[in-house]
mmCIF file of C-alpha atoms in Angstrom:
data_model
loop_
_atom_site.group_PDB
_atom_site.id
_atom_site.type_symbol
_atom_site.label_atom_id
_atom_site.label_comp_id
_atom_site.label_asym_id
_atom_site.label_seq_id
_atom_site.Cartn_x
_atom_site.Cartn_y
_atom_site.Cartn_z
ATOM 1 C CA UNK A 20 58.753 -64.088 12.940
ATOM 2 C CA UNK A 21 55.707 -63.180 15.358
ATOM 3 C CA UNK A 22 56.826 -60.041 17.302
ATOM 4 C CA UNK A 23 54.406 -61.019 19.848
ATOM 5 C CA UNK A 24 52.122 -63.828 20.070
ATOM 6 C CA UNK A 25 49.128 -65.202 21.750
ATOM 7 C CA UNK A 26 47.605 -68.545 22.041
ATOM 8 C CA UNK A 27 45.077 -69.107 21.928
ATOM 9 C CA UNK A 28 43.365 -67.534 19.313
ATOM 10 C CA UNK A 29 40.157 -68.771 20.223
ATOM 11 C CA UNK A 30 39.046 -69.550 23.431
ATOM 12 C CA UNK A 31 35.315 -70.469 24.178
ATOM 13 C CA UNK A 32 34.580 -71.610 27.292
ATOM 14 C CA UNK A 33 31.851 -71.924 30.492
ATOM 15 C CA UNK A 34 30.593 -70.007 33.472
ATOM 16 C CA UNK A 35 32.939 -70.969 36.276
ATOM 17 C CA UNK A 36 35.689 -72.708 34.514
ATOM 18 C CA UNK A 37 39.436 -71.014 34.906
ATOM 19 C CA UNK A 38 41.486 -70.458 31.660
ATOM 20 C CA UNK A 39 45.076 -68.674 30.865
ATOM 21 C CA UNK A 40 46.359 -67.024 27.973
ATOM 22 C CA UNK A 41 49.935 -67.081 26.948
ATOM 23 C CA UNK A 42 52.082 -64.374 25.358
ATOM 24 C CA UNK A 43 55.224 -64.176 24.106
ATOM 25 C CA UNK A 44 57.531 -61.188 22.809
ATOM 26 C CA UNK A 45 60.534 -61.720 20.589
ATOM 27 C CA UNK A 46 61.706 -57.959 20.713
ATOM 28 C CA UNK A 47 63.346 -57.529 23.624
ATOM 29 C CA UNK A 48 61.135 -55.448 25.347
ATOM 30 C CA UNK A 49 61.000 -54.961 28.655
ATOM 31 C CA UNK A 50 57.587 -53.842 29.268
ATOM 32 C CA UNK A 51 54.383 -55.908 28.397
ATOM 33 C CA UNK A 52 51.329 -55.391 28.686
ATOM 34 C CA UNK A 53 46.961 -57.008 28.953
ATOM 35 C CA UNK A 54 44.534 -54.769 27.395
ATOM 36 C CA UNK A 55 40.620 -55.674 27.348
ATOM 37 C CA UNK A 56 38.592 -54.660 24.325
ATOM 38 C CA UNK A 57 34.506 -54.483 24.579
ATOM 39 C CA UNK A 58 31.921 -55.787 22.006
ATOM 40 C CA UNK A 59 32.114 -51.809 21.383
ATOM 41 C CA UNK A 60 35.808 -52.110 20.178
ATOM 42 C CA UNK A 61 36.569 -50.160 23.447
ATOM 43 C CA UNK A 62 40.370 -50.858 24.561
ATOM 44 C CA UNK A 63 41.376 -50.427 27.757
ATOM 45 C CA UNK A 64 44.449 -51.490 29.389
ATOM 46 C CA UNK A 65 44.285 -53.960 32.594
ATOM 47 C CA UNK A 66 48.086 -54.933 33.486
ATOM 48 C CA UNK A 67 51.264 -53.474 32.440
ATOM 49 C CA UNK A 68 54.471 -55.322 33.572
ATOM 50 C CA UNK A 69 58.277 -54.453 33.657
ATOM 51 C CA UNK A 70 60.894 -56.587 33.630
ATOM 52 C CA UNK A 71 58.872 -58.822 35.339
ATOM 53 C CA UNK A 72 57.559 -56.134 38.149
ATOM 54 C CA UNK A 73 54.121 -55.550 38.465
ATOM 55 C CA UNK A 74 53.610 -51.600 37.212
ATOM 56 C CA UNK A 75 50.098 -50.889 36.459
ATOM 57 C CA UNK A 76 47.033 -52.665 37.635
ATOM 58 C CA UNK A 77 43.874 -50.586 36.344
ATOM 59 C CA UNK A 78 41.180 -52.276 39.107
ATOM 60 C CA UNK A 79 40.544 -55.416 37.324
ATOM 61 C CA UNK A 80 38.551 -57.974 39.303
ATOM 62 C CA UNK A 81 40.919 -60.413 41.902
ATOM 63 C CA UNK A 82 39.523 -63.114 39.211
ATOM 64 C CA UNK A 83 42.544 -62.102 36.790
ATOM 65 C CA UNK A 84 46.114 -62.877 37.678
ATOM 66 C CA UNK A 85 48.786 -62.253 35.446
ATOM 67 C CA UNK A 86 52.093 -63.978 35.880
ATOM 68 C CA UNK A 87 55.161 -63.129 34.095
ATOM 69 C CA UNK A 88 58.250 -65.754 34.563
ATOM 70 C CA UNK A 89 60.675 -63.726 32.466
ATOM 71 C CA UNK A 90 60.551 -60.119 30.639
ATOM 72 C CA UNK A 91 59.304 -61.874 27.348
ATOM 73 C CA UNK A 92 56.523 -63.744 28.636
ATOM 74 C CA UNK A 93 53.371 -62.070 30.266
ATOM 75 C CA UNK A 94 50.322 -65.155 30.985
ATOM 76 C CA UNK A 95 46.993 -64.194 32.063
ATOM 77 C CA UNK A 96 45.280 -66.640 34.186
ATOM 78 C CA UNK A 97 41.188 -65.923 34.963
ATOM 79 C CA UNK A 98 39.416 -67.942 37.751
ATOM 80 C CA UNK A 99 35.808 -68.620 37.644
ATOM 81 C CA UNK A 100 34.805 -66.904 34.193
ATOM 82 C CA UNK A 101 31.902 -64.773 33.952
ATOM 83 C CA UNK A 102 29.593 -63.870 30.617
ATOM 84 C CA UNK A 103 30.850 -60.501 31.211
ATOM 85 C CA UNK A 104 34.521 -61.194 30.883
ATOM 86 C CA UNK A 105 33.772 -62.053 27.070
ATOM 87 C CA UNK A 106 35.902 -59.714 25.108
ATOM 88 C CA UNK A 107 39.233 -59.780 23.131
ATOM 89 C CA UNK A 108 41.915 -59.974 25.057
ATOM 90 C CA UNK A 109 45.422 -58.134 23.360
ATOM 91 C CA UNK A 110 49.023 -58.541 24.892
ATOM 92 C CA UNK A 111 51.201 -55.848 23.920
ATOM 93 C CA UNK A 112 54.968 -55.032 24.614
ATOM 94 C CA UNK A 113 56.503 -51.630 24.253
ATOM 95 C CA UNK A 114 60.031 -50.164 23.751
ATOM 96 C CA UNK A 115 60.734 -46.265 23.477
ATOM 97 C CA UNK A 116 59.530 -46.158 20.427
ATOM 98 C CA UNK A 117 55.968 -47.481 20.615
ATOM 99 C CA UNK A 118 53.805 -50.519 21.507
ATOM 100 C CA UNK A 119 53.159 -53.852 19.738
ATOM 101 C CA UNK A 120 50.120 -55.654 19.604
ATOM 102 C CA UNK A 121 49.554 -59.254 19.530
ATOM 103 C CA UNK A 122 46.535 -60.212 17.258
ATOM 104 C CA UNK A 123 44.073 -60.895 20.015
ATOM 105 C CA UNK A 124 42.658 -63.955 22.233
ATOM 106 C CA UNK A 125 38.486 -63.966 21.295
ATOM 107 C CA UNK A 126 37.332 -65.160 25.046
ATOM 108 C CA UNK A 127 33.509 -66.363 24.871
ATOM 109 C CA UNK A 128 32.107 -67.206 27.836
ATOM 110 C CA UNK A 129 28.959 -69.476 27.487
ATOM 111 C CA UNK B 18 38.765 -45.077 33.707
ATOM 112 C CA UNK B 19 39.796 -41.782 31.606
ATOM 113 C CA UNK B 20 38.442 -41.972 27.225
ATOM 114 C CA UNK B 21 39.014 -39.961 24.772
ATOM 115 C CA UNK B 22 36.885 -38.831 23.171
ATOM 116 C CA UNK B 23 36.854 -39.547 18.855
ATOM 117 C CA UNK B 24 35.082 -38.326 16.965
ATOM 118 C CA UNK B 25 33.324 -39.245 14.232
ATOM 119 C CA UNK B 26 32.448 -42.957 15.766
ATOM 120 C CA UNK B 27 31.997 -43.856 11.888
ATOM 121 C CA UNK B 28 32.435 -42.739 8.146
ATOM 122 C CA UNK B 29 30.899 -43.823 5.346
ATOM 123 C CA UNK B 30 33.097 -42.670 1.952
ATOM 124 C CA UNK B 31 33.545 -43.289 -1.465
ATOM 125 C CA UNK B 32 37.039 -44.167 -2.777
ATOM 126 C CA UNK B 33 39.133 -41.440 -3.215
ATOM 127 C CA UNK B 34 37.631 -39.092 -0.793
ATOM 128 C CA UNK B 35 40.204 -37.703 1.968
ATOM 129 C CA UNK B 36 38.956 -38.504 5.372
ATOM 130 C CA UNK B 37 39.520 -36.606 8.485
ATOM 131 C CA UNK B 38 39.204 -37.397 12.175
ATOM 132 C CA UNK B 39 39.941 -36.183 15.385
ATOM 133 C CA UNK B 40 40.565 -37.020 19.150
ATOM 134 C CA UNK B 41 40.061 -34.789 22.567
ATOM 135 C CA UNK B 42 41.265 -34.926 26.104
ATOM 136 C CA UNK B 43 40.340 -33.432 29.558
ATOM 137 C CA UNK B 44 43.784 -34.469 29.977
ATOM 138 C CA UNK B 45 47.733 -33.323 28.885
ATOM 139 C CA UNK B 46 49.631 -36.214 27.282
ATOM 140 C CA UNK B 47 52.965 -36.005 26.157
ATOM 141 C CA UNK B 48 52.743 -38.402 22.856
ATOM 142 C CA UNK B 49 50.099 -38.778 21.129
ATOM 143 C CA UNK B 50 49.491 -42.129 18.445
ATOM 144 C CA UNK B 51 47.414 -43.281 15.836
ATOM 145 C CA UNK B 52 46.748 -46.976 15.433
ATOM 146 C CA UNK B 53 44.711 -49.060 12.753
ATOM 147 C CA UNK B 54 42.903 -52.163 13.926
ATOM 148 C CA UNK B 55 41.755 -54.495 11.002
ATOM 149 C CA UNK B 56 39.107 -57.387 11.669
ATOM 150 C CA UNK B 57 41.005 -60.308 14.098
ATOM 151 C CA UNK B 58 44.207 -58.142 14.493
ATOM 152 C CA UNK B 59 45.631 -56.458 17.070
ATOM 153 C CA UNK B 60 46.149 -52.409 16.532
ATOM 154 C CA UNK B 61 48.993 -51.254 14.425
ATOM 155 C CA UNK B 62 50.778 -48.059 15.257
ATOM 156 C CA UNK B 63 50.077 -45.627 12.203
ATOM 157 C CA UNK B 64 51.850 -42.293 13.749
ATOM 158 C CA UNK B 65 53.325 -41.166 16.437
ATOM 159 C CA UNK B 66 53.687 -37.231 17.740
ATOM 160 C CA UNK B 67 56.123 -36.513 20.705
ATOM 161 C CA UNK B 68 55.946 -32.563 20.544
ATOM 162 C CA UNK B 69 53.028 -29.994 20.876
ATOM 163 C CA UNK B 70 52.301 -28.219 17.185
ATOM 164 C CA UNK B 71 53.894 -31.500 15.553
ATOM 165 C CA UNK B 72 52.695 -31.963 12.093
ATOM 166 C CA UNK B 73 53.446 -35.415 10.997
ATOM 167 C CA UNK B 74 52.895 -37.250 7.600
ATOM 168 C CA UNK B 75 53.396 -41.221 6.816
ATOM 169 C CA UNK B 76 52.097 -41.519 2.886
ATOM 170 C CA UNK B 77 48.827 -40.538 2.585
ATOM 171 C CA UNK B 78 48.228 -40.088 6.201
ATOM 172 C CA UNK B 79 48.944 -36.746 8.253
ATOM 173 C CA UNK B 80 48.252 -35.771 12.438
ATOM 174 C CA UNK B 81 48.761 -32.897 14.279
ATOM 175 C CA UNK B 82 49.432 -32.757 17.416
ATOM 176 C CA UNK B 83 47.513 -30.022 19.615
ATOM 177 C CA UNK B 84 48.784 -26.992 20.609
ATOM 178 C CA UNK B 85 46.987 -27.869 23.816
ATOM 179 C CA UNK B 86 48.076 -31.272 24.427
ATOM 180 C CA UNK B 87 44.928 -32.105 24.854
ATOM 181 C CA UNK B 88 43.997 -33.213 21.461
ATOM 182 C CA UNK B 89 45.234 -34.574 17.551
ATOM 183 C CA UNK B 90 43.573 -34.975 14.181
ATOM 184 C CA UNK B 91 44.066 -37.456 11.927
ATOM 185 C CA UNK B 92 43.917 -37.154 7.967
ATOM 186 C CA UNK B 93 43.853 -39.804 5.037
ATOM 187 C CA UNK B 94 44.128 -38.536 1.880
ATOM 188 C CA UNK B 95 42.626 -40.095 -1.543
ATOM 189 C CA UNK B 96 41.451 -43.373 0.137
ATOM 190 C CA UNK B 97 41.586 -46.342 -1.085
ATOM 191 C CA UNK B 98 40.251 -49.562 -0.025
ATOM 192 C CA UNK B 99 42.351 -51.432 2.583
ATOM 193 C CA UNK B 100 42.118 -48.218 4.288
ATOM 194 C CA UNK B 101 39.192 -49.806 5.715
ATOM 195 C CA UNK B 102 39.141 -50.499 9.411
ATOM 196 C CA UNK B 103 39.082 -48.833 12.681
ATOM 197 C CA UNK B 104 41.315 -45.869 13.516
ATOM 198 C CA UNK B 105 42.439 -45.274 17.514
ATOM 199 C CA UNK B 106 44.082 -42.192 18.808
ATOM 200 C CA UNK B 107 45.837 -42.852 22.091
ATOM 201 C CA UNK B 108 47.296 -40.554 24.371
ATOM 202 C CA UNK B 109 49.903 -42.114 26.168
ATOM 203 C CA UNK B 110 51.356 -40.963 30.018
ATOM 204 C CA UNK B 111 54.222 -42.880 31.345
ATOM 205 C CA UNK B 112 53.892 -46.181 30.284
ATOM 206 C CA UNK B 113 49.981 -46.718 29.941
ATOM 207 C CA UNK B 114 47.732 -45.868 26.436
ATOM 208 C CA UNK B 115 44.589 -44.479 27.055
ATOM 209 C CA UNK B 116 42.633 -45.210 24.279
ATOM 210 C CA UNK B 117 39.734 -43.144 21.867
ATOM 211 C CA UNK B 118 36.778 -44.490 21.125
ATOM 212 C CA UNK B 119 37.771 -45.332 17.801
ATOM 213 C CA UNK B 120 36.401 -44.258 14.232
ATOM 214 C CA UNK B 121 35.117 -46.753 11.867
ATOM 215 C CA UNK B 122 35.884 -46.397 8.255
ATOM 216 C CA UNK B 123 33.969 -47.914 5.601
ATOM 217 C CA UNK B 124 34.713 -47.108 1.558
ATOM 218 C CA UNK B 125 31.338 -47.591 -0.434
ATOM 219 C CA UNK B 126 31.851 -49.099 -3.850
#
């Protein structure tokens, strides 16, 4: 079983198109989160949720809108893609004890 | 937004050397983690260190936690090849990670 899980994997798409990623958390947790990591590996977080609240929202452009119907699912929608929003995009829940990462959503914006 | 800084960005080793690696704040945090990102994963959580002075081993692997708070190191000992892969301290403050810059390890045949 996936602890938590992204789709799509993959996702290559053009300038100006709008795209979401899903994720999904099977551990009960009721904090989840979007990080953003560079072509230099750099991670940095852009939305943290709890229990469906809006917590943390590190000045990411009005472009990215996360939605989060129930504690276990955190989406990330993106209007109007840019070449600089290419990165990997991680969802990640966390519970007292530590975080989980998903495996990553590769975003290429052509 | 806040880094911290790691340090070194890569290594370059031969199997069986023991690795070390380090991370630095301008900032107090009050748990401190090690994660291991392998190609088209997502970072897994290696160690964590919830008290100033904490020594901490898992295996081959041993952090400190600074005196400070403002900074950890990181140690591998005898490596061996899927040790390969980057290594992330984070420095976490309520409920956001603020991530190093990561160290990249390669093991040369």
């Amino acid at each position: 079983d996936t602890a938590v899980s992204q789709t799509p994997k993959y996702l290559v798409t053009q300038m100006g198109n709008d795209k979401s990623i899903k994720c999904e958390q099977n551990l009960g947790h009721d904090t989840m989160y979007w990080y953003k990591q560079d072509s230099k590996k750099f991670l940095k977080i852009m939305f943290s949720y709890n229990n469906k609240e809006l917590i943390i929202n590190e000045t990411v452009p009005n472009r990215f809108s996360p939605k989060s119907p129930d504690k276990a699912h955190l989406n990330l929608h993106i209007n109007s893609l840019e070449l600089g929003d290419s990165a990997v995009y991680f969802c990640a829940s966390s519970s007292y004890y530590g975080y989980t990462f998903g495996s990553g959503t590769r975003l290429t914006v052509v | 937004g806040q880094q911290l800084n790691q340090s070194p960005q890569s290594m370059f080793i031969q199997e069986g050397e023991d690795v070390s690696m380090n991370c630095t704040s301008s900032s107090i945090f009050n748990t401190w983690l090690w994660y291991k990102q392998d190609p088209g994963e997502g970072p897994v959580l290696l160690i964590a260190l919830y008290k100033a002075g904490e020594l901490t081993s898992n295996g081959r692997l041993t952090a400190q936690f600074g005196i400070t708070r403002k900074d950890s190191f990181l140690n591998i000992s005898a490596s061996i090849p899927s040790d390969v892969g980057i290594y992330f301290c984070a420095g976490q403050g309520g409920e956001k990670l603020t991530f190093g810059t990561g160290t990249r390890l390669t093991i040369i045949p």
